[in-house]
PDB file of C-alpha atoms in Angstrom:
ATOM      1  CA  UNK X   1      22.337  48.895  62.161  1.00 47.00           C
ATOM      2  CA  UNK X   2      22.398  52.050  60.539  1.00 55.00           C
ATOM      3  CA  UNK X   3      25.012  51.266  58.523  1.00 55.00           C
ATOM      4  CA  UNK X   4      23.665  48.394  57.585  1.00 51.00           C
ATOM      5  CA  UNK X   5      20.059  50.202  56.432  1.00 55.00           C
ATOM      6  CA  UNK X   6      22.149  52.872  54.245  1.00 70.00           C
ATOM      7  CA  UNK X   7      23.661  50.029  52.813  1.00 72.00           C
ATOM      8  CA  UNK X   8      20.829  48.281  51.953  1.00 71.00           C
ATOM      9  CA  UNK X   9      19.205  51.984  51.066  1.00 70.00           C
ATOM     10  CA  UNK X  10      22.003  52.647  48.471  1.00 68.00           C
ATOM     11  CA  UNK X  11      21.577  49.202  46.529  1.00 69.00           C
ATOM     12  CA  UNK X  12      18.406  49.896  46.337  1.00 66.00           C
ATOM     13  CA  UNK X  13      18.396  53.636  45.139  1.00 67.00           C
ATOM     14  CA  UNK X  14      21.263  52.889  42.666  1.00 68.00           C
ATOM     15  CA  UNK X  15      19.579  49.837  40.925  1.00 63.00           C
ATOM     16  CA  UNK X  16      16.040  52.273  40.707  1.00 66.00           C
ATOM     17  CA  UNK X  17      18.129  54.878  39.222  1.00 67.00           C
ATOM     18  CA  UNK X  18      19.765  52.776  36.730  1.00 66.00           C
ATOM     19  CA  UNK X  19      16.213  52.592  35.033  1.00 63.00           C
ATOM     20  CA  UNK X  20      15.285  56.156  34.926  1.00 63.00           C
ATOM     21  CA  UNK X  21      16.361  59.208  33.124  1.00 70.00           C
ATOM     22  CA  UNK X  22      19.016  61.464  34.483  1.00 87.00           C
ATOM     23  CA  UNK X  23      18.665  62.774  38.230  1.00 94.00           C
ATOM     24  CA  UNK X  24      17.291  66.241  38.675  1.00 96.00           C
ATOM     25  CA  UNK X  25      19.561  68.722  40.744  1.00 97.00           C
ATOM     26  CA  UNK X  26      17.667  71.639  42.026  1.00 98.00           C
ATOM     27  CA  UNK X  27      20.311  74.427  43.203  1.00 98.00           C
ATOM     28  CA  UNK X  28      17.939  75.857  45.855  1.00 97.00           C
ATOM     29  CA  UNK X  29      18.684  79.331  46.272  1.00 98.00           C
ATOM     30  CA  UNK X  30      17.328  80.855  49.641  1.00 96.00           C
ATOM     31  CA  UNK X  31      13.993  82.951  49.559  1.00 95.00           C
ATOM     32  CA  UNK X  32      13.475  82.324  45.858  1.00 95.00           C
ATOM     33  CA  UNK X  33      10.001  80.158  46.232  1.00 92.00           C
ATOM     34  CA  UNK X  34      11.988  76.778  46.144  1.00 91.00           C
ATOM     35  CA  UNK X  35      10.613  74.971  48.973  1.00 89.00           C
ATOM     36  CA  UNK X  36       7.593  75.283  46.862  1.00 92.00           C
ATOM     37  CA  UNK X  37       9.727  73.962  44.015  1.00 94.00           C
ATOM     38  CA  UNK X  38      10.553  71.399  46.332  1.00 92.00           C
ATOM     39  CA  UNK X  39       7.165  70.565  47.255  1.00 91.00           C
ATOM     40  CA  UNK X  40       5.640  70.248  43.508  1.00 92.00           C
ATOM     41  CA  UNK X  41       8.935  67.594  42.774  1.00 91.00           C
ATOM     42  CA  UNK X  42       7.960  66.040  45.658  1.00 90.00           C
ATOM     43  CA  UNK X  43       4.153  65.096  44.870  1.00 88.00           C
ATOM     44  CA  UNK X  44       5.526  62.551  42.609  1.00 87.00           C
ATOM     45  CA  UNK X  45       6.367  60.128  45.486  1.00 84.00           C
ATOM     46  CA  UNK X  46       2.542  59.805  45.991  1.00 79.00           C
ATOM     47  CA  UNK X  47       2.454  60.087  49.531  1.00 75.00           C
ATOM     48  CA  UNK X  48      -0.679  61.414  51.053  1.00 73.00           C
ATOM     49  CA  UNK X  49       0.687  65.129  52.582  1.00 81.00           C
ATOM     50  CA  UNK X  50       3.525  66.425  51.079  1.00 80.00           C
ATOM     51  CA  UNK X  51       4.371  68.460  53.961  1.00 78.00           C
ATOM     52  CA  UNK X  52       4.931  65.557  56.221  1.00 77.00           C
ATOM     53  CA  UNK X  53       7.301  63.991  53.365  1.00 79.00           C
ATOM     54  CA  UNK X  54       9.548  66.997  53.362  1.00 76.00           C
ATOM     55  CA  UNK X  55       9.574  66.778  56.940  1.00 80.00           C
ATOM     56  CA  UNK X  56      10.491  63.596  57.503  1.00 76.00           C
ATOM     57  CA  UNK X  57      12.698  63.557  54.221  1.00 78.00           C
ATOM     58  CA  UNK X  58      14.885  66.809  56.834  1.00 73.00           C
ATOM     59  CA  UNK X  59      14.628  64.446  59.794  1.00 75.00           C
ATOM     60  CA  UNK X  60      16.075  61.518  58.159  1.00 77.00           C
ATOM     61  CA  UNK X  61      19.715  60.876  59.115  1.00 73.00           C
ATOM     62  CA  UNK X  62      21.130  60.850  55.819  1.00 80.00           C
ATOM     63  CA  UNK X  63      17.869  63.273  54.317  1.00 78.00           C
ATOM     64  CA  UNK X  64      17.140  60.197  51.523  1.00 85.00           C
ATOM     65  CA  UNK X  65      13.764  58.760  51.195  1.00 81.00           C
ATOM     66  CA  UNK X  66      12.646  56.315  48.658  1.00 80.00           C
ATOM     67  CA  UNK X  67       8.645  55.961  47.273  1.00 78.00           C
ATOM     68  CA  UNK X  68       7.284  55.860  44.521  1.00 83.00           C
ATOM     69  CA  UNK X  69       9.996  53.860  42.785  1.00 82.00           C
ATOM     70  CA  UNK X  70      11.952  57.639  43.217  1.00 88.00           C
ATOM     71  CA  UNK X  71      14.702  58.389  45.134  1.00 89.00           C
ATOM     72  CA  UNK X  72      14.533  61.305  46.865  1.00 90.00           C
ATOM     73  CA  UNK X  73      17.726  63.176  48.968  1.00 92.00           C
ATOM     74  CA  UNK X  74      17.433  66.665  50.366  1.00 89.00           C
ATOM     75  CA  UNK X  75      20.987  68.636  51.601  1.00 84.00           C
ATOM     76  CA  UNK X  76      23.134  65.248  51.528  1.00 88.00           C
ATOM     77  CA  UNK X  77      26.089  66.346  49.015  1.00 91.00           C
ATOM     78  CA  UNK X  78      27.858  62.794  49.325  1.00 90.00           C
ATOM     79  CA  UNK X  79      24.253  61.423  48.032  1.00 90.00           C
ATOM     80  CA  UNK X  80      24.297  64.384  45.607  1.00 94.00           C
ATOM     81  CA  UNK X  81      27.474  64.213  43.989  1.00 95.00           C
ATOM     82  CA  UNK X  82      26.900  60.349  43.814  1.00 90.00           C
ATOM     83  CA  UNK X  83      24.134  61.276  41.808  1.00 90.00           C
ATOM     84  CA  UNK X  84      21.752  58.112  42.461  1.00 86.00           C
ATOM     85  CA  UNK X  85      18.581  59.855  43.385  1.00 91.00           C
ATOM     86  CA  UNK X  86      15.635  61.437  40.614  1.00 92.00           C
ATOM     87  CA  UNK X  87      15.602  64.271  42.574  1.00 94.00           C
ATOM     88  CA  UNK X  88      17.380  66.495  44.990  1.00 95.00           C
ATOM     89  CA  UNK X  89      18.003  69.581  46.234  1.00 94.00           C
ATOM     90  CA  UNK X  90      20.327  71.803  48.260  1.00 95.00           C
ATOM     91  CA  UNK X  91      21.238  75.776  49.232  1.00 95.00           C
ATOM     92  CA  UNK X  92      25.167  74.542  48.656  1.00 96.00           C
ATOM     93  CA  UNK X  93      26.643  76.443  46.878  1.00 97.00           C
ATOM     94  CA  UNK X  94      27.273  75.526  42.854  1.00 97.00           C
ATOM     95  CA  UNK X  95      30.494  75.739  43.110  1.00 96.00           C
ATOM     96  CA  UNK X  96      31.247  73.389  46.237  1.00 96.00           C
ATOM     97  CA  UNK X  97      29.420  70.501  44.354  1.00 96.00           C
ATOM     98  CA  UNK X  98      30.872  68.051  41.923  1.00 95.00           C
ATOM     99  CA  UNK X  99      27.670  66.587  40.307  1.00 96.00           C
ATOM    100  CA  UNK X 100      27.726  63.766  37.699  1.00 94.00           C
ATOM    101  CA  UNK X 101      27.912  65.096  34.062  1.00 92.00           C
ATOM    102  CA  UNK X 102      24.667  63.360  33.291  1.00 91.00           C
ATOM    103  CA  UNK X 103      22.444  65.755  35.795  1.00 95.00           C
ATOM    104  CA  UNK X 104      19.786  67.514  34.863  1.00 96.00           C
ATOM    105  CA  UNK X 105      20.390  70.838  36.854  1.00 97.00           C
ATOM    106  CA  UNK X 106      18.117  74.395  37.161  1.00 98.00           C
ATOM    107  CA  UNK X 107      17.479  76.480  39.355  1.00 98.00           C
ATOM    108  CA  UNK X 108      15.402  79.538  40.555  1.00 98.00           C
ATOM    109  CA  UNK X 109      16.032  83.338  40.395  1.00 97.00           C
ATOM    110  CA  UNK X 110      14.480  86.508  41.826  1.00 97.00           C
ATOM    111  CA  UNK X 111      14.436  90.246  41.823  1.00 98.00           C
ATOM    112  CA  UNK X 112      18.023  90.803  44.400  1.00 98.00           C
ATOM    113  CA  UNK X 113      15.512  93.597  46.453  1.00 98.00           C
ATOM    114  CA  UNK X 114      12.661  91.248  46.997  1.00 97.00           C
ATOM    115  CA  UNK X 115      14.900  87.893  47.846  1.00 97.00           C
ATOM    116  CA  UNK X 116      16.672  90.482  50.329  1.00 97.00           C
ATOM    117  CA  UNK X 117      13.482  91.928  51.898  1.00 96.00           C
ATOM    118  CA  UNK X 118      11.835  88.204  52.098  1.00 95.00           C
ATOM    119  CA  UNK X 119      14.552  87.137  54.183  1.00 96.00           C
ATOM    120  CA  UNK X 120      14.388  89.938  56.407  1.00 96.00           C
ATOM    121  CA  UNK X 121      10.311  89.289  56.977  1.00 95.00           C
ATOM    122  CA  UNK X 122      10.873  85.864  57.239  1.00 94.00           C
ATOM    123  CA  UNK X 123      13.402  86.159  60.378  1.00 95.00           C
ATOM    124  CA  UNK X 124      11.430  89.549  61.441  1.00 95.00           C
ATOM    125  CA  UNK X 125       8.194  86.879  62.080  1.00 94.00           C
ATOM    126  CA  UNK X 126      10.059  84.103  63.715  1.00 94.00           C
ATOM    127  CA  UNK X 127      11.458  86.267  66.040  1.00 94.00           C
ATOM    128  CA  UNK X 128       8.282  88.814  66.815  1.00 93.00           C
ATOM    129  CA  UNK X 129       6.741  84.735  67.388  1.00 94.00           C
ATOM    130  CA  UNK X 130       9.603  83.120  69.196  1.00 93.00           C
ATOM    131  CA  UNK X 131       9.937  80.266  67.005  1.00 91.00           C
ATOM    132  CA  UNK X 132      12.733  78.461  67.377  1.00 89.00           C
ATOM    133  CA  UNK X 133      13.536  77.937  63.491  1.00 88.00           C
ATOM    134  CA  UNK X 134      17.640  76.620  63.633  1.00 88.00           C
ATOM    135  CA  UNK X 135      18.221  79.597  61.154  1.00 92.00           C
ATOM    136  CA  UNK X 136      17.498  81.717  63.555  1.00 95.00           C
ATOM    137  CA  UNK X 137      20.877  80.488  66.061  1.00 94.00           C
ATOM    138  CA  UNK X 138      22.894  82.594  63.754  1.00 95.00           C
ATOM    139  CA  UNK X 139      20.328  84.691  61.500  1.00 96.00           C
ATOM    140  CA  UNK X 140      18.626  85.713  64.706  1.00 95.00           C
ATOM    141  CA  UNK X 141      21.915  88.107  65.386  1.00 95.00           C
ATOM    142  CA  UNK X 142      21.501  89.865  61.770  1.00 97.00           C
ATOM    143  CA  UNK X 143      18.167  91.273  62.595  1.00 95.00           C
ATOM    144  CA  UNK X 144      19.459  94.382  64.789  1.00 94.00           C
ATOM    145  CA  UNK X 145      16.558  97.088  65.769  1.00 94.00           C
ATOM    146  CA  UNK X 146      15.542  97.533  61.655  1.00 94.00           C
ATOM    147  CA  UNK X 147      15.736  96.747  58.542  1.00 96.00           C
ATOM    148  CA  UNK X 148      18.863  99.403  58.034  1.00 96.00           C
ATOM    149  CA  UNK X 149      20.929  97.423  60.322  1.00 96.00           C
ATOM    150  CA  UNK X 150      19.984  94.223  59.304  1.00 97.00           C
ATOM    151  CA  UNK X 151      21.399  95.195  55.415  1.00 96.00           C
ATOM    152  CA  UNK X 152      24.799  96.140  57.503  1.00 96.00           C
ATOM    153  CA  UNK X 153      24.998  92.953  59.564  1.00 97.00           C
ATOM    154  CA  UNK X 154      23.432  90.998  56.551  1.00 97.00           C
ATOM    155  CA  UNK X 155      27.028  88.747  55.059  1.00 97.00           C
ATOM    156  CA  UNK X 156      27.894  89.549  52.068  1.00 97.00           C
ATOM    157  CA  UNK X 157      27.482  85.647  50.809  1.00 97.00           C
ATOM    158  CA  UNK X 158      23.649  86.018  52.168  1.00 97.00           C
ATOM    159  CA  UNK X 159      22.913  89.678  50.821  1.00 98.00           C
ATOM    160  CA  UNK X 160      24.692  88.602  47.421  1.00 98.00           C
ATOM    161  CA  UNK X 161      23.313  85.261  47.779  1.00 98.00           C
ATOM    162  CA  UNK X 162      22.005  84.813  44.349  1.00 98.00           C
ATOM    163  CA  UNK X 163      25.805  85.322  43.282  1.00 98.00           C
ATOM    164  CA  UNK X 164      27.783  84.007  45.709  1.00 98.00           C
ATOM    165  CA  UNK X 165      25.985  80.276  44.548  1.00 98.00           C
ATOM    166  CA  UNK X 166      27.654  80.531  41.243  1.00 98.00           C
ATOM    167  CA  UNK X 167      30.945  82.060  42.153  1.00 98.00           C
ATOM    168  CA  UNK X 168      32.263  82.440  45.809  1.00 97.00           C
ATOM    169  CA  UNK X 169      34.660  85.670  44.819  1.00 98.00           C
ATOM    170  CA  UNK X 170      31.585  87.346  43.745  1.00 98.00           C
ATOM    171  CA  UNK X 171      32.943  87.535  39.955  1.00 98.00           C
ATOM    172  CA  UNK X 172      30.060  88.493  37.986  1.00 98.00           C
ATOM    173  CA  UNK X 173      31.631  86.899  34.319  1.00 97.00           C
ATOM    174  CA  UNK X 174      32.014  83.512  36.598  1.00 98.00           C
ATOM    175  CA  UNK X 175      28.716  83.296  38.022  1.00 98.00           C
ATOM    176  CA  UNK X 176      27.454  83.800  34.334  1.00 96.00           C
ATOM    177  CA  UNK X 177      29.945  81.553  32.547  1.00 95.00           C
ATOM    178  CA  UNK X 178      28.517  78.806  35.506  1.00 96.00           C
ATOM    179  CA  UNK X 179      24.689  80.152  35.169  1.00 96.00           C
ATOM    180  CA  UNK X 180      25.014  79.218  31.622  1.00 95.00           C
ATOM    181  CA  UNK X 181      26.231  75.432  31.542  1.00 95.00           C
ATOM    182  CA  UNK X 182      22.635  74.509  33.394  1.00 96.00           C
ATOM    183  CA  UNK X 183      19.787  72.961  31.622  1.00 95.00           C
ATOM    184  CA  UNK X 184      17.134  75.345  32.796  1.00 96.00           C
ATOM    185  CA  UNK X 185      16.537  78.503  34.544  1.00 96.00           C
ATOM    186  CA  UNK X 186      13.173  80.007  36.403  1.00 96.00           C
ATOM    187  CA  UNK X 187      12.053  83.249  38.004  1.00 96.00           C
ATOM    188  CA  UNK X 188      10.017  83.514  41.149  1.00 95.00           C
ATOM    189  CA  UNK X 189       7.849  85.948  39.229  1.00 94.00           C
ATOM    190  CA  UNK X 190       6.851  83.393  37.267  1.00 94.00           C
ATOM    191  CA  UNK X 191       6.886  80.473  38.946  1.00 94.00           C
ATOM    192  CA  UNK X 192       3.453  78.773  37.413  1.00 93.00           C
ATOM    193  CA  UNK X 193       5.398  79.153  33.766  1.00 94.00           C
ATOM    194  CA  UNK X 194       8.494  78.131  35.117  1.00 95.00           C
ATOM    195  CA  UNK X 195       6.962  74.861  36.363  1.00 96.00           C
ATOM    196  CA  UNK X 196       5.470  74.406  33.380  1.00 95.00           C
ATOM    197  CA  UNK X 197       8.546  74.529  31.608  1.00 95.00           C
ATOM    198  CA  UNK X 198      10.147  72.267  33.538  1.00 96.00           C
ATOM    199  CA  UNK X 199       7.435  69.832  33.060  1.00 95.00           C
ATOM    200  CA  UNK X 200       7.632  69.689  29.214  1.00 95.00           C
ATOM    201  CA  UNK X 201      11.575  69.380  29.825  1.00 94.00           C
ATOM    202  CA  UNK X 202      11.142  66.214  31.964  1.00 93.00           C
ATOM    203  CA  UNK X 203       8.010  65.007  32.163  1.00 91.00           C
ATOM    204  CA  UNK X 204       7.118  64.845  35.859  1.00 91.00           C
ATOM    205  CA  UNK X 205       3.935  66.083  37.014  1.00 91.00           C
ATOM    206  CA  UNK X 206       4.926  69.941  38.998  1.00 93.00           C
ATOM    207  CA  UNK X 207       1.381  71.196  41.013  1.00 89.00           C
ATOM    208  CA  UNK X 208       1.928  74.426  42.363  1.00 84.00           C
ATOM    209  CA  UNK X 209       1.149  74.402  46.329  1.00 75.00           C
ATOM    210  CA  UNK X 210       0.609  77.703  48.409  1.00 65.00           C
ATOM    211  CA  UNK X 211       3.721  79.361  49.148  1.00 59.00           C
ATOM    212  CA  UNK X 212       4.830  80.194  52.455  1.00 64.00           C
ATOM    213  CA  UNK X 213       3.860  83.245  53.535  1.00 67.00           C
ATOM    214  CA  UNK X 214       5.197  84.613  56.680  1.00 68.00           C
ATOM    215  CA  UNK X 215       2.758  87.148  58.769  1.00 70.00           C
ATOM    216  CA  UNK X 216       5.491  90.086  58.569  1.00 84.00           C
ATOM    217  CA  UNK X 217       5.494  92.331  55.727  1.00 87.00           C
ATOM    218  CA  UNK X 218       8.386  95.499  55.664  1.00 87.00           C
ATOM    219  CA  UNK X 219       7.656  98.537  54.307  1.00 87.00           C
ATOM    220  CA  UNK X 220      10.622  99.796  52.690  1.00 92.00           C
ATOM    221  CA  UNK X 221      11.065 104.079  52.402  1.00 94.00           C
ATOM    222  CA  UNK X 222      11.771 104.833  48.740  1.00 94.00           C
ATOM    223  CA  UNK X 223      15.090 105.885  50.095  1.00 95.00           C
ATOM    224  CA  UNK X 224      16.013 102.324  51.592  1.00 95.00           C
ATOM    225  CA  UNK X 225      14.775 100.618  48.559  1.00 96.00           C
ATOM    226  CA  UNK X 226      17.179 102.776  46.159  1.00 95.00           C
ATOM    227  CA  UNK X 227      20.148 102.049  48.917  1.00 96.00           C
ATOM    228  CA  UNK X 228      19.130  98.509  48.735  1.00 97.00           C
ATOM    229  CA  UNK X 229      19.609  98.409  45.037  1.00 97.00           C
ATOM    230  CA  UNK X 230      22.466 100.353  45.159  1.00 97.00           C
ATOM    231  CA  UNK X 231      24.133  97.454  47.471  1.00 97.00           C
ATOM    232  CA  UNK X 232      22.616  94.965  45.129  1.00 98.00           C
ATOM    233  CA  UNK X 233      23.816  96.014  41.946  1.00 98.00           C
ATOM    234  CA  UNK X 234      26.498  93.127  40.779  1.00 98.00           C
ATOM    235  CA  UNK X 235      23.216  90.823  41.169  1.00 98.00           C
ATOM    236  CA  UNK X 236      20.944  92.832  38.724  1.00 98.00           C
ATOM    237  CA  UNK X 237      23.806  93.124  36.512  1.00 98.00           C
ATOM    238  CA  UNK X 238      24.184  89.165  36.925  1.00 98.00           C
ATOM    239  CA  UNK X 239      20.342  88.896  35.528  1.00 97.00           C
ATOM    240  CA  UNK X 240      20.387  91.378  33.333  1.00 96.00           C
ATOM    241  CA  UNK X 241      23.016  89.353  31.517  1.00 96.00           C
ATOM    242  CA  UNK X 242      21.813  85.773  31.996  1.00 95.00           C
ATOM    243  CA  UNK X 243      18.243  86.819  30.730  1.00 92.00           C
ATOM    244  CA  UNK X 244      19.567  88.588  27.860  1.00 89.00           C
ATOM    245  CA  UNK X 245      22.300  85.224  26.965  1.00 81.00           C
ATOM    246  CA  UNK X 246      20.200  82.264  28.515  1.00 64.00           C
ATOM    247  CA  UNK X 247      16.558  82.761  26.859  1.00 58.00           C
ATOM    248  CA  UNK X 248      14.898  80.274  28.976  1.00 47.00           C
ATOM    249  CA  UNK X 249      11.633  80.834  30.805  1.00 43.00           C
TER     250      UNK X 249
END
């Protein structure tokens, strides 16, 4: 029956799609503001809370919803590299994907020390609150006693996560070389303008929602910030460079 459904599902999707402009690929880096990326792309399928669509867009077998006459597909990369959706979104990495040539792609950078920190608060709450987040089954372990040990049991993939998207050997020239061949680019610290942006590129309508906030907030020593940089350093070299060749917002 499922089968069956998907079947039916993919007609559907590919014969909307054949009447719109390209699909939109958001590569979702983690703890860069894109689930509120997410959210803002997904007000366009009209449905009354948009927190209950992304929900039930993650609970979906094969994470593809269609309303709105749009064709939306969260984590699926078979759906992805297909490319029969308007918009979707994943934390694969770039590299891993094999999107069609006609995608519209961007995604979403941030300063390496906050993106670091941010992920640290976030799993710092949701264990101080016992929530069971599925993260948390192998995160849960990087958290040690403080924030020193959790930069030393931090992966490198996840501390150099900004990075390791564009280039899994960590090869600064890559990453930039792959940075480079997308059609837009937008910082966390200015999300409102980067939105914008977007919206003059490809004329969907991009409200910006609240963004998630969790109730932990780590004060870093000026001495652990500096260390913290230190470790970070191919990733501010990596924006330093694509800000400097890529002038988008």
């Amino acid at each position: 029956k499922n089968k069956y459904f998907n079947q039916k599902e993919d007609k559907v999707s590919s014969e909307l799609i054949q009447n719109q402009q390209q699909p939109i690929y958001h590569v979702h880096i983690r703890k860069t503001a894109g689930t509120t990326i997410n959210f803002a792309f997904l007000t366009n399928a009209n449905d009354q809370n948009v927190e209950v669509f992304y929900e039930s867009t993650a609970k979906k077998s094969n994470h593809r919803i269609i309303k709105n006459d749009k064709v939306f597909v969260g984590w699926n990369i078979d759906l992805i590299n297909k490319g029969d959706f308007s918009y979707a979104f994943s934390h694969t990495p770039f590299h891993q994907l094999n999107l069609q040539p006609n995608t519209f792609v961007f995604t979403c950078l941030r300063d390496p020390a906050k993106r670091v920190i941010s992920h640290y608060n976030m799993l710092r709450y949701f264990k101080l609150n016992n929530i069971n987040h599925p993260c948390m089954k192998t995160e849960g372990k990087w958290l040690g006693k403080n924030f020193d040990e959790f930069i030393v049991n931090l992966p490198k993939e996840h501390l150099l996560n900004q990075l390791f998207m564009f280039s899994k050997d960590f090869n600064i020239q890559e990453a930039l070389e792959r940075l480079k061949t997308l059609d837009s680019i937008i910082y966390t610290e200015t999300l409102n303008d980067g939105l914008k942006h977007l919206e003059s590129l490809i004329g969907w309508s991009l409200p910006i929602s609240n963004q998630k906030k969790y109730g932990f907030k780590e004060e870093l020593t000026s001495n652990q910030l500096s260390k913290l940089k230190e470790k970070l350093k191919p990733e501010y070299e990596l924006i330093e460079m694509i800000q400097k060749e890529h002038n988008k917002v």
